[in-house]
Short mmCIF file of C-alpha atoms in Angstrom, two decimals:
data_model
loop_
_atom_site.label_atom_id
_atom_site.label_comp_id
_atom_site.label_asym_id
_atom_site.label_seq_id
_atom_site.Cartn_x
_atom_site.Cartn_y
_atom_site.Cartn_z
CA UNK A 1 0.00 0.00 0.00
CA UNK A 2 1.15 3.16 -0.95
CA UNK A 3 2.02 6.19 1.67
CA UNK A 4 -0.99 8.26 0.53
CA UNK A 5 -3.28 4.96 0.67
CA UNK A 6 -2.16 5.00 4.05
CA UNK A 7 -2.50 8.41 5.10
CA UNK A 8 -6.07 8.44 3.49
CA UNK A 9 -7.35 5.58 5.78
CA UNK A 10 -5.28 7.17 8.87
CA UNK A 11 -7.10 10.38 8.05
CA UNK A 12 -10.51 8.85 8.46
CA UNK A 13 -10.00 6.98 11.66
CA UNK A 14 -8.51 10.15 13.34
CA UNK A 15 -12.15 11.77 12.39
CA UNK A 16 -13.85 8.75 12.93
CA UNK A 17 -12.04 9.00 16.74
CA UNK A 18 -13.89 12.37 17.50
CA UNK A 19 -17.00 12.54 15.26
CA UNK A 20 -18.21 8.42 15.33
CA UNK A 21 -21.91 8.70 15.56
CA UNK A 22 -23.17 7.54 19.04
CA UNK A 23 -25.34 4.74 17.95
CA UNK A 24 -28.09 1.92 19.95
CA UNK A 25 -25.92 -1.10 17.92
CA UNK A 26 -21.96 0.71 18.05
CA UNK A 27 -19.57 -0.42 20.23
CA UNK A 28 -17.92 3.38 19.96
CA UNK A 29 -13.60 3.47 19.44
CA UNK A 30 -13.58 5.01 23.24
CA UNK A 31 -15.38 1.69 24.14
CA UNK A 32 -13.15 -0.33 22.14
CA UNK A 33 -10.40 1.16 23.91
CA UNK A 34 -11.72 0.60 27.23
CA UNK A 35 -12.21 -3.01 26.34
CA UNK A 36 -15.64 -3.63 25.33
CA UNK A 37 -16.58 -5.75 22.03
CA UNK A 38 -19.19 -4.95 19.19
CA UNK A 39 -22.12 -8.24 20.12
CA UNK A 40 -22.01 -10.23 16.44
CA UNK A 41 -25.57 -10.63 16.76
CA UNK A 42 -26.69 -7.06 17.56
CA UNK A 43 -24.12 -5.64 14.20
CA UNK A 44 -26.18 -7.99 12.63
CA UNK A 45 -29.40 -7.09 13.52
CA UNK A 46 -28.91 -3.52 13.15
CA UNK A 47 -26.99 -4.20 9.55
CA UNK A 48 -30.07 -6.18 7.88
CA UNK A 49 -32.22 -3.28 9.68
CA UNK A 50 -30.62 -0.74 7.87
CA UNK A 51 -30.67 -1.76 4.42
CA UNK A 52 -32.83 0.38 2.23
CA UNK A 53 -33.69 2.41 5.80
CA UNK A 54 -32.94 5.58 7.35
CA UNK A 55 -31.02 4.95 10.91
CA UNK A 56 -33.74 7.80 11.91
CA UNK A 57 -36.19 4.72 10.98
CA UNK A 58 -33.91 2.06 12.62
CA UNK A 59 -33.43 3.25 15.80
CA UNK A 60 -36.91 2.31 17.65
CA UNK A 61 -36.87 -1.01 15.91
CA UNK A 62 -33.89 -2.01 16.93
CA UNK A 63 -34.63 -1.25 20.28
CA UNK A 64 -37.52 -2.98 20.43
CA UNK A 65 -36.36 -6.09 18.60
CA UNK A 66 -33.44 -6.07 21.64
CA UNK A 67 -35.35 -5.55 24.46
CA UNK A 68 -38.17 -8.36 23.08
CA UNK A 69 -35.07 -10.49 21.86
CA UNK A 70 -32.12 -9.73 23.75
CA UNK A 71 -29.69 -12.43 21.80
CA UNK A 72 -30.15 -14.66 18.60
CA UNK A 73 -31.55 -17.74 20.77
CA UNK A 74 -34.45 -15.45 22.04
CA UNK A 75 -35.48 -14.51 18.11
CA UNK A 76 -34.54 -17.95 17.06
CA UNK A 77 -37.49 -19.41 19.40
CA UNK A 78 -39.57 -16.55 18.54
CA UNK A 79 -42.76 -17.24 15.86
CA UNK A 80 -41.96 -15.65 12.49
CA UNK A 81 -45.37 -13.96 13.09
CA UNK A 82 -43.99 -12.17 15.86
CA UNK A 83 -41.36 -11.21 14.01
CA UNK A 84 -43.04 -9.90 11.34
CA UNK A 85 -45.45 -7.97 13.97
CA UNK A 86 -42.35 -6.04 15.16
CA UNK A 87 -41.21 -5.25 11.64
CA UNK A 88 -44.19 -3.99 10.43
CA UNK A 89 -43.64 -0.38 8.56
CA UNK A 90 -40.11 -1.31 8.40
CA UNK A 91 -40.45 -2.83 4.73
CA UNK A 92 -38.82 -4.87 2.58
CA UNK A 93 -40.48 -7.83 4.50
CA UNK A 94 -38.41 -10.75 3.47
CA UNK A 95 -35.21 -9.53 5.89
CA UNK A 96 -37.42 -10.11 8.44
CA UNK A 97 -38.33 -13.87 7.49
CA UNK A 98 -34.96 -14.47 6.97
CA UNK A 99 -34.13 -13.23 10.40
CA UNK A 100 -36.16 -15.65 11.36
CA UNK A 101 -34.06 -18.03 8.98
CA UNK A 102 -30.27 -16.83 10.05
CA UNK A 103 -31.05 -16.83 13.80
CA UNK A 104 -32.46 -20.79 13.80
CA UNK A 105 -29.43 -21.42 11.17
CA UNK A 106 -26.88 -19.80 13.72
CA UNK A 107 -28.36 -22.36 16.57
CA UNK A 108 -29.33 -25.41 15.30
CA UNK A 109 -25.29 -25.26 13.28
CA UNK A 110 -23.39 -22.98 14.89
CA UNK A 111 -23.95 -23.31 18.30
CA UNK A 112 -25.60 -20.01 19.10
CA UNK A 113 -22.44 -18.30 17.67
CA UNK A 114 -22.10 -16.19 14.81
CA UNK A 115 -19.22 -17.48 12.62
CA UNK A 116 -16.09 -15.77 12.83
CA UNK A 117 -15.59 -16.35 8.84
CA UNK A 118 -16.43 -14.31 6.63
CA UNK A 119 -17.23 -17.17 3.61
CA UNK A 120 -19.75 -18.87 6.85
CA UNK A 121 -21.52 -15.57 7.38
CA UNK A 122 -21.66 -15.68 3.61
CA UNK A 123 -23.57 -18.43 3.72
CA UNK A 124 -26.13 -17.59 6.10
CA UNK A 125 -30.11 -16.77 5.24
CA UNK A 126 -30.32 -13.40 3.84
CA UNK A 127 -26.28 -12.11 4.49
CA UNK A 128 -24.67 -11.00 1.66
CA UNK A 129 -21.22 -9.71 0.71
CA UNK A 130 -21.87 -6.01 2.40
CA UNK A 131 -23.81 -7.58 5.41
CA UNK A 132 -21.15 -10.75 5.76
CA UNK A 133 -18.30 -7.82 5.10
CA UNK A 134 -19.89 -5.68 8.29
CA UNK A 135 -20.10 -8.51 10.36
CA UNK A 136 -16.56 -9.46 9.80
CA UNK A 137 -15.01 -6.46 10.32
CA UNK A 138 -17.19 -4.68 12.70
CA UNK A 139 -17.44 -7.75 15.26
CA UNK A 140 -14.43 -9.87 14.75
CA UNK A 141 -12.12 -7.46 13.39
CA UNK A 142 -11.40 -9.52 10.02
CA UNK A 143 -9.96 -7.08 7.50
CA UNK A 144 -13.14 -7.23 5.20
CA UNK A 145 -13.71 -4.02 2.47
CA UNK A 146 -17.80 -3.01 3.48
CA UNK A 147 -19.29 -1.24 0.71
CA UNK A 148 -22.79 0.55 1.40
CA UNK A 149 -24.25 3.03 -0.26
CA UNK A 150 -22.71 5.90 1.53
CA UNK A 151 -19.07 4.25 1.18
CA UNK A 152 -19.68 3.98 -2.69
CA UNK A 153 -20.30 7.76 -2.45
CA UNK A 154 -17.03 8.45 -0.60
CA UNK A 155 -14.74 6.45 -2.82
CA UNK A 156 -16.49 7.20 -5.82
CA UNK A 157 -15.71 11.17 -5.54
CA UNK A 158 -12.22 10.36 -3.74
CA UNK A 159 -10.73 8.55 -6.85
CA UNK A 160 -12.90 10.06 -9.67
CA UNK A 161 -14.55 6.40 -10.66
CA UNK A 162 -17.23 7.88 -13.35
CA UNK A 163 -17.86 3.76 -14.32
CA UNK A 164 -21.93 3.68 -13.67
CA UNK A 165 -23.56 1.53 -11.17
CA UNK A 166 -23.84 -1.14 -10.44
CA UNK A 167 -20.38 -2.01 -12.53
CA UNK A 168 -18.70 0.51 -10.57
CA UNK A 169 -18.95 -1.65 -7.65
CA UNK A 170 -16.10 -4.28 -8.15
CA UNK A 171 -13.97 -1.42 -8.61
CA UNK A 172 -15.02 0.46 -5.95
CA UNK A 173 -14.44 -2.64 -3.66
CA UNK A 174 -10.62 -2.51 -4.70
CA UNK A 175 -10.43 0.88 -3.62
CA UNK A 176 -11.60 0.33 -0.22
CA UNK A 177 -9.43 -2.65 -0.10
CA UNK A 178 -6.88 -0.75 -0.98
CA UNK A 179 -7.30 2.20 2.12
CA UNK A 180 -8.84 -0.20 4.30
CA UNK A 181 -6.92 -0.49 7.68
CA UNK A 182 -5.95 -3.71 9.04
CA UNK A 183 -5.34 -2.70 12.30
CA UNK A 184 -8.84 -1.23 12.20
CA UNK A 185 -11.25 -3.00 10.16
CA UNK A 186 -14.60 -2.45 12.31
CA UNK A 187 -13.34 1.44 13.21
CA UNK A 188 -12.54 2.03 9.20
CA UNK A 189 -15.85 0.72 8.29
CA UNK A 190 -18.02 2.34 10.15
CA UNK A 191 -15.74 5.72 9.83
CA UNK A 192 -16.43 5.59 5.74
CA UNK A 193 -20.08 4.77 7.06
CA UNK A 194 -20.43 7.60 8.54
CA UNK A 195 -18.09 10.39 6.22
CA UNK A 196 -21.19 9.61 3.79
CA UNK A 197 -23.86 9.83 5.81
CA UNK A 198 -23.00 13.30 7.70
CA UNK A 199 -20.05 15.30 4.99
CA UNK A 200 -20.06 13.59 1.82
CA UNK A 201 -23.76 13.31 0.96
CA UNK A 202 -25.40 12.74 -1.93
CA UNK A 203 -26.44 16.54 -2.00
CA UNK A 204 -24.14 19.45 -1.15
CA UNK A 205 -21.85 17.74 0.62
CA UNK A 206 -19.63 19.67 3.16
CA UNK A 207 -16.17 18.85 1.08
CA UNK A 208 -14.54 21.63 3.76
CA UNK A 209 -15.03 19.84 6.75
CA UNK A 210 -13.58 16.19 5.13
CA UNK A 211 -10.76 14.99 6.35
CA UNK A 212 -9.52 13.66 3.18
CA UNK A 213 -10.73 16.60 0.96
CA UNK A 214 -7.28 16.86 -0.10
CA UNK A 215 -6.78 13.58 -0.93
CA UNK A 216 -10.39 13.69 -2.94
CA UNK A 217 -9.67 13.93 -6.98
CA UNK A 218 -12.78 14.90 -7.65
CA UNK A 219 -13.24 17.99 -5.69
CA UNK A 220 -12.14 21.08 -7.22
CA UNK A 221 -12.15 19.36 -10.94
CA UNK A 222 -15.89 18.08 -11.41
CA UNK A 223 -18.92 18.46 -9.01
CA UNK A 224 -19.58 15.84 -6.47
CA UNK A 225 -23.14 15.79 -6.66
CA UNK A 226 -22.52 13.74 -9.78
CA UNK A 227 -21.03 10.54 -8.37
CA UNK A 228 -21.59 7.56 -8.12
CA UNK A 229 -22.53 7.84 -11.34
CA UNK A 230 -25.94 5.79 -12.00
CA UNK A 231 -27.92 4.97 -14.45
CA UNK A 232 -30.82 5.99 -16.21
CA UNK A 233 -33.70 5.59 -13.80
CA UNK A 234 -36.34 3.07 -15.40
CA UNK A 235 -39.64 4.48 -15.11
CA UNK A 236 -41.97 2.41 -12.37
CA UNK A 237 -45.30 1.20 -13.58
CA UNK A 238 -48.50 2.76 -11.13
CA UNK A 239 -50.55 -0.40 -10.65
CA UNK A 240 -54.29 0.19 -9.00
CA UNK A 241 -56.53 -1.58 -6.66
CA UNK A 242 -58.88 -1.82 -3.98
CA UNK A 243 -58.78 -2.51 -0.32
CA UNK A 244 -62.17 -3.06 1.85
CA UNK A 245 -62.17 -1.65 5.61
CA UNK A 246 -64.87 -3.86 7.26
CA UNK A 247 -66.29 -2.84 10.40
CA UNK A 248 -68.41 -4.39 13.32
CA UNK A 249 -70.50 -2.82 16.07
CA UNK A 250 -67.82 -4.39 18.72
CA UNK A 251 -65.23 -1.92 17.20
CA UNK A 252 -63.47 -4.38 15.33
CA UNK A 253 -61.62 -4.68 11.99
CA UNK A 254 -61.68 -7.35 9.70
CA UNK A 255 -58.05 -8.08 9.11
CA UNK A 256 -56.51 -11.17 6.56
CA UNK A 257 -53.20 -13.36 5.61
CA UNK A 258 -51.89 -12.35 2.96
CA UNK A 259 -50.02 -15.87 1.05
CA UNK A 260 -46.53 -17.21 1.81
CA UNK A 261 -45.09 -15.67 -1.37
CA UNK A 262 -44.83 -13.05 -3.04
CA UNK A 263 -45.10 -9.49 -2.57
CA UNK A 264 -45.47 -8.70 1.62
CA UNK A 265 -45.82 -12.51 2.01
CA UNK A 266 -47.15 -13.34 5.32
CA UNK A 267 -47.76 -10.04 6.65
CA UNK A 268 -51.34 -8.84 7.42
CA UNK A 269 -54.24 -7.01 5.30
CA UNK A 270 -57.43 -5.62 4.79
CA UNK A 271 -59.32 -7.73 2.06
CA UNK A 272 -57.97 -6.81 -1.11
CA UNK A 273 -58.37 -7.01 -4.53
CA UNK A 274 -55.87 -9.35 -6.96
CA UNK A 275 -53.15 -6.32 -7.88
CA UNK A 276 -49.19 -7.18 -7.66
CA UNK A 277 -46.19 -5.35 -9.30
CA UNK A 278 -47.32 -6.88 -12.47
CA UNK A 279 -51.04 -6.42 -13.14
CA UNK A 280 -54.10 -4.13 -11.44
CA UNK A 281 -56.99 -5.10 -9.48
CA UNK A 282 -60.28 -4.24 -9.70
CA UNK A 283 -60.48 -0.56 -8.37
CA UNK A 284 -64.44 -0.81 -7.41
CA UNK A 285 -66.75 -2.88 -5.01
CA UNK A 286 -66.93 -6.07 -7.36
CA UNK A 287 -64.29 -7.45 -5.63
CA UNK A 288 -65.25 -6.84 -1.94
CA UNK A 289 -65.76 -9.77 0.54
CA UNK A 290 -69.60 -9.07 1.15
CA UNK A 291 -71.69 -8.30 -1.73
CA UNK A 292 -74.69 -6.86 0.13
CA UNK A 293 -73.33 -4.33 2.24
CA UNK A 294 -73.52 -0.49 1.84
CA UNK A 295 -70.03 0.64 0.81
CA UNK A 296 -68.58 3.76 1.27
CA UNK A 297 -66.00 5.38 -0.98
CA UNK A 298 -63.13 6.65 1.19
CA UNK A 299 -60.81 8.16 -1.45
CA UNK A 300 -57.48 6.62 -2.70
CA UNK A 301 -53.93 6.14 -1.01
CA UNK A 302 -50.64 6.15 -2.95
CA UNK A 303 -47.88 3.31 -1.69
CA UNK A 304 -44.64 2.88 -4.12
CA UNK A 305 -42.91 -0.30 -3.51
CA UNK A 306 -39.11 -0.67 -4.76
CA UNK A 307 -40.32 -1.82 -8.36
CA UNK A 308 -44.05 0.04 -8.92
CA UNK A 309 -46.34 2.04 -7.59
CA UNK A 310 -49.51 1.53 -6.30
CA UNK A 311 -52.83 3.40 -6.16
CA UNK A 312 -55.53 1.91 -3.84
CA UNK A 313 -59.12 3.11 -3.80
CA UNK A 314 -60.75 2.78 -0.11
CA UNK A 315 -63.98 1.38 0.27
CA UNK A 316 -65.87 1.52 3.78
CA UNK A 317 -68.60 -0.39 5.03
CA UNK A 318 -69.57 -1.57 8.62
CA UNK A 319 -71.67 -4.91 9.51
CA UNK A 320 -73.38 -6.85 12.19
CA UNK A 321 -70.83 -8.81 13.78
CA UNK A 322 -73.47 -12.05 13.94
CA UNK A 323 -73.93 -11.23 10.14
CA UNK A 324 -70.74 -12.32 8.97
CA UNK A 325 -68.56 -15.25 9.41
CA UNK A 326 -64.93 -14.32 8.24
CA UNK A 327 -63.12 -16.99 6.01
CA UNK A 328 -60.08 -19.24 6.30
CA UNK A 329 -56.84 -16.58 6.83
CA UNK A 330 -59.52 -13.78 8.34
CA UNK A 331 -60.59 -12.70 11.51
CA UNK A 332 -62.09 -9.78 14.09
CA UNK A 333 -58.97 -7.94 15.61
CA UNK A 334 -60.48 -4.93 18.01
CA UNK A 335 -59.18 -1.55 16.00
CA UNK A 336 -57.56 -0.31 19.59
CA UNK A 337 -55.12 -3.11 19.37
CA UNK A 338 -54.38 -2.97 15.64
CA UNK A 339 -50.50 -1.59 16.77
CA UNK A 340 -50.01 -4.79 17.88
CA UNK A 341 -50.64 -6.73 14.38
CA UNK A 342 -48.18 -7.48 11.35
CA UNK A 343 -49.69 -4.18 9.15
CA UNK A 344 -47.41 -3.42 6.30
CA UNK A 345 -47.07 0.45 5.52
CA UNK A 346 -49.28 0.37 2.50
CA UNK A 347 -52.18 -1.37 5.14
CA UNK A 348 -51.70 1.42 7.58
CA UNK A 349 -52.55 4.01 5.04
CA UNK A 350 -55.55 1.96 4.03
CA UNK A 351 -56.59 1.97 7.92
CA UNK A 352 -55.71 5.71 8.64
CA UNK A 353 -57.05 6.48 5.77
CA UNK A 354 -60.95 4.82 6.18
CA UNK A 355 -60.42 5.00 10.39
CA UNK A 356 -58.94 8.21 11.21
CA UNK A 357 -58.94 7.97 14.78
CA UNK A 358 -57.05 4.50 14.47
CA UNK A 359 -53.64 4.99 16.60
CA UNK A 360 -50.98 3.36 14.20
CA UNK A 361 -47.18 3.64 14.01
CA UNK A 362 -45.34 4.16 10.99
#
């Protein structure tokens, strides 16, 4: 490694050392110094938490999920509905069934321990290279290169790669292999972490306050704004539907399962009708679970999902208890306790929307 390679990852661990974010999951370099050791399983939880999510959003669920499951025997025994019941609003629901998956792996083979290996955390349910990287490194101190999406930022601008996403990312790996401390693997990663999530960011980043702005080949020559360089964005189909808010005189909701694949598989619902990412559903009361009722038009909601968007018309209608019998996968839950039930985002705003008084988080 060259002297300025050097001096670049020096650089950042010297800022990392005063400005490290004081997060719920880090193990802070004071800490490390006074002994104490990042817990494998809570970098993990608090890596799968934060992919495609703010750490704004991450924080209360993470604390939750600790307190509820304080190590990855307590989750492993846990029901995957549970699970899913403290991950609802978190999206992107299949991390949290293969939670479920990594944490009865990590028993039933491992012995309750997380592999210190980065080619076994490879291997586990729903770890890939970045989250198997950030284990490594962050927990067992294996010189690993972790590359998120604020570290792609950082070493993007630092060494001028214009190559688009996602091809840029092999040689953006390199890069970071190449600065990467070995002394410091967890510190470095989490010090890159956090350069692009408080200086470099993805808009008007603070390029006077980084400690390796002059270091950075980009800054002074092109505008930083402009990398990582990405692709065109494809344009994301607006799919429509309807979803049916069912009422009884006992203040309850009629809630459903929604199937064990596919799109928010597992989680709970209002009836719906038959929309996914690839087709609509029908938008009016033809496909609503009682025929006879008087429905109410509540207006629309807008959800967009990773791949499409989706426009859901609200329909209202309330009914004697004794008058219906739900079917297989539905049932009665009281509205006041709906906070307590596996409601994706897109449900929520179906809820809030037709119930306006209903108290739901997220």
């Amino acid at each position: 490694m060259s002297a300025n390679l050097t001096e670049i990852g020096e650089k950042l661990l010297a800022w990392y050392d005063i400005h490290a974010r004081q997060l719920p999951w880090r193990v802070g370099p004071d800490a490390l110094r006074a002994g104490f050791q990042p817990d494998a399983y809570e970098v993990w939880l608090a890596e799968i938490m934060l992919q495609q999510t703010t750490v704004a959003t991450v924080k209360d669920y993470y604390t939750r999920f600790t307190q509820k499951w304080p190590t990855v025997q307590a989750l492993a025994a846990a029901s995957e509905d549970d699970i899913l019941k403290q991950w609802a609003g978190l999206g992107y629901y299949s991390r949290a069934r293969n939670l479920k998956k990594c944490a009865d792996t990590i028993v039933s083979e491992h012995g309750g321990q997380f592999p210190a290996d980065l080619f076994k955390l490879r291997a586990l349910p729903g770890i890939g290279d970045y989250t198997a990287a950030a284990i490594a490194s962050i927990a067992f101190g294996i010189p690993a290169p972790v590359v998120d999406g604020n570290v792609e930022r950082v070493f993007s601008r630092l060494f001028t790669i214009d190559t688009p996403l996602p091809k840029a990312k092999a040689e953006i790996r390199e890069r970071v292999n190449d600065v990467l401390t070995k002394e410091r693997p967890g510190d470095f990663a989490q010090a890159c972490m956090d350069l692009g999530a408080t200086i470099c960011t993805p808009k008007k980043p603070a390029c006077m306050h980084c400690p390796v702005r002059l270091d950075c080949t980009v800054l002074g020559v092109q505008d930083p704004e402009r990398f990582p360089v990405k692709p065109p964005k494809k344009e994301k189909p607006n799919r429509v539907g309807a979803a049916y808010v069912i009422v009884n005189e006992k203040g309850q909701i009629l809630l459903a399962k929604r199937t064990s694949t596919g799109l928010l598989a597992n989680m709970t619902q209002v009836p719906t009708t038959d929309w996914n990412s690839r087709k609509d559903g029908m938008t009016d009361i033809g496909g609503a679970p009682i025929k006879n009722a008087r429905w109410m038009r509540s207006g629309q909601i807008e959800h967009v999902f990773t791949h499409f968007s989706l426009t859901l018309t609200v329909w209202k209608t309330e009914v004697a208890k004794s008058q219906f019998t739900p079917a297989d996968g539905q049932w009665w839950a009281p509205i006041a306790t709906l906070q307590g039930e596996a409601l994706p985002t897109v449900m929520k705003k179906v809820i809030a929307h037709a119930l306006p008084d209903a108290k739901l988080r997220g």
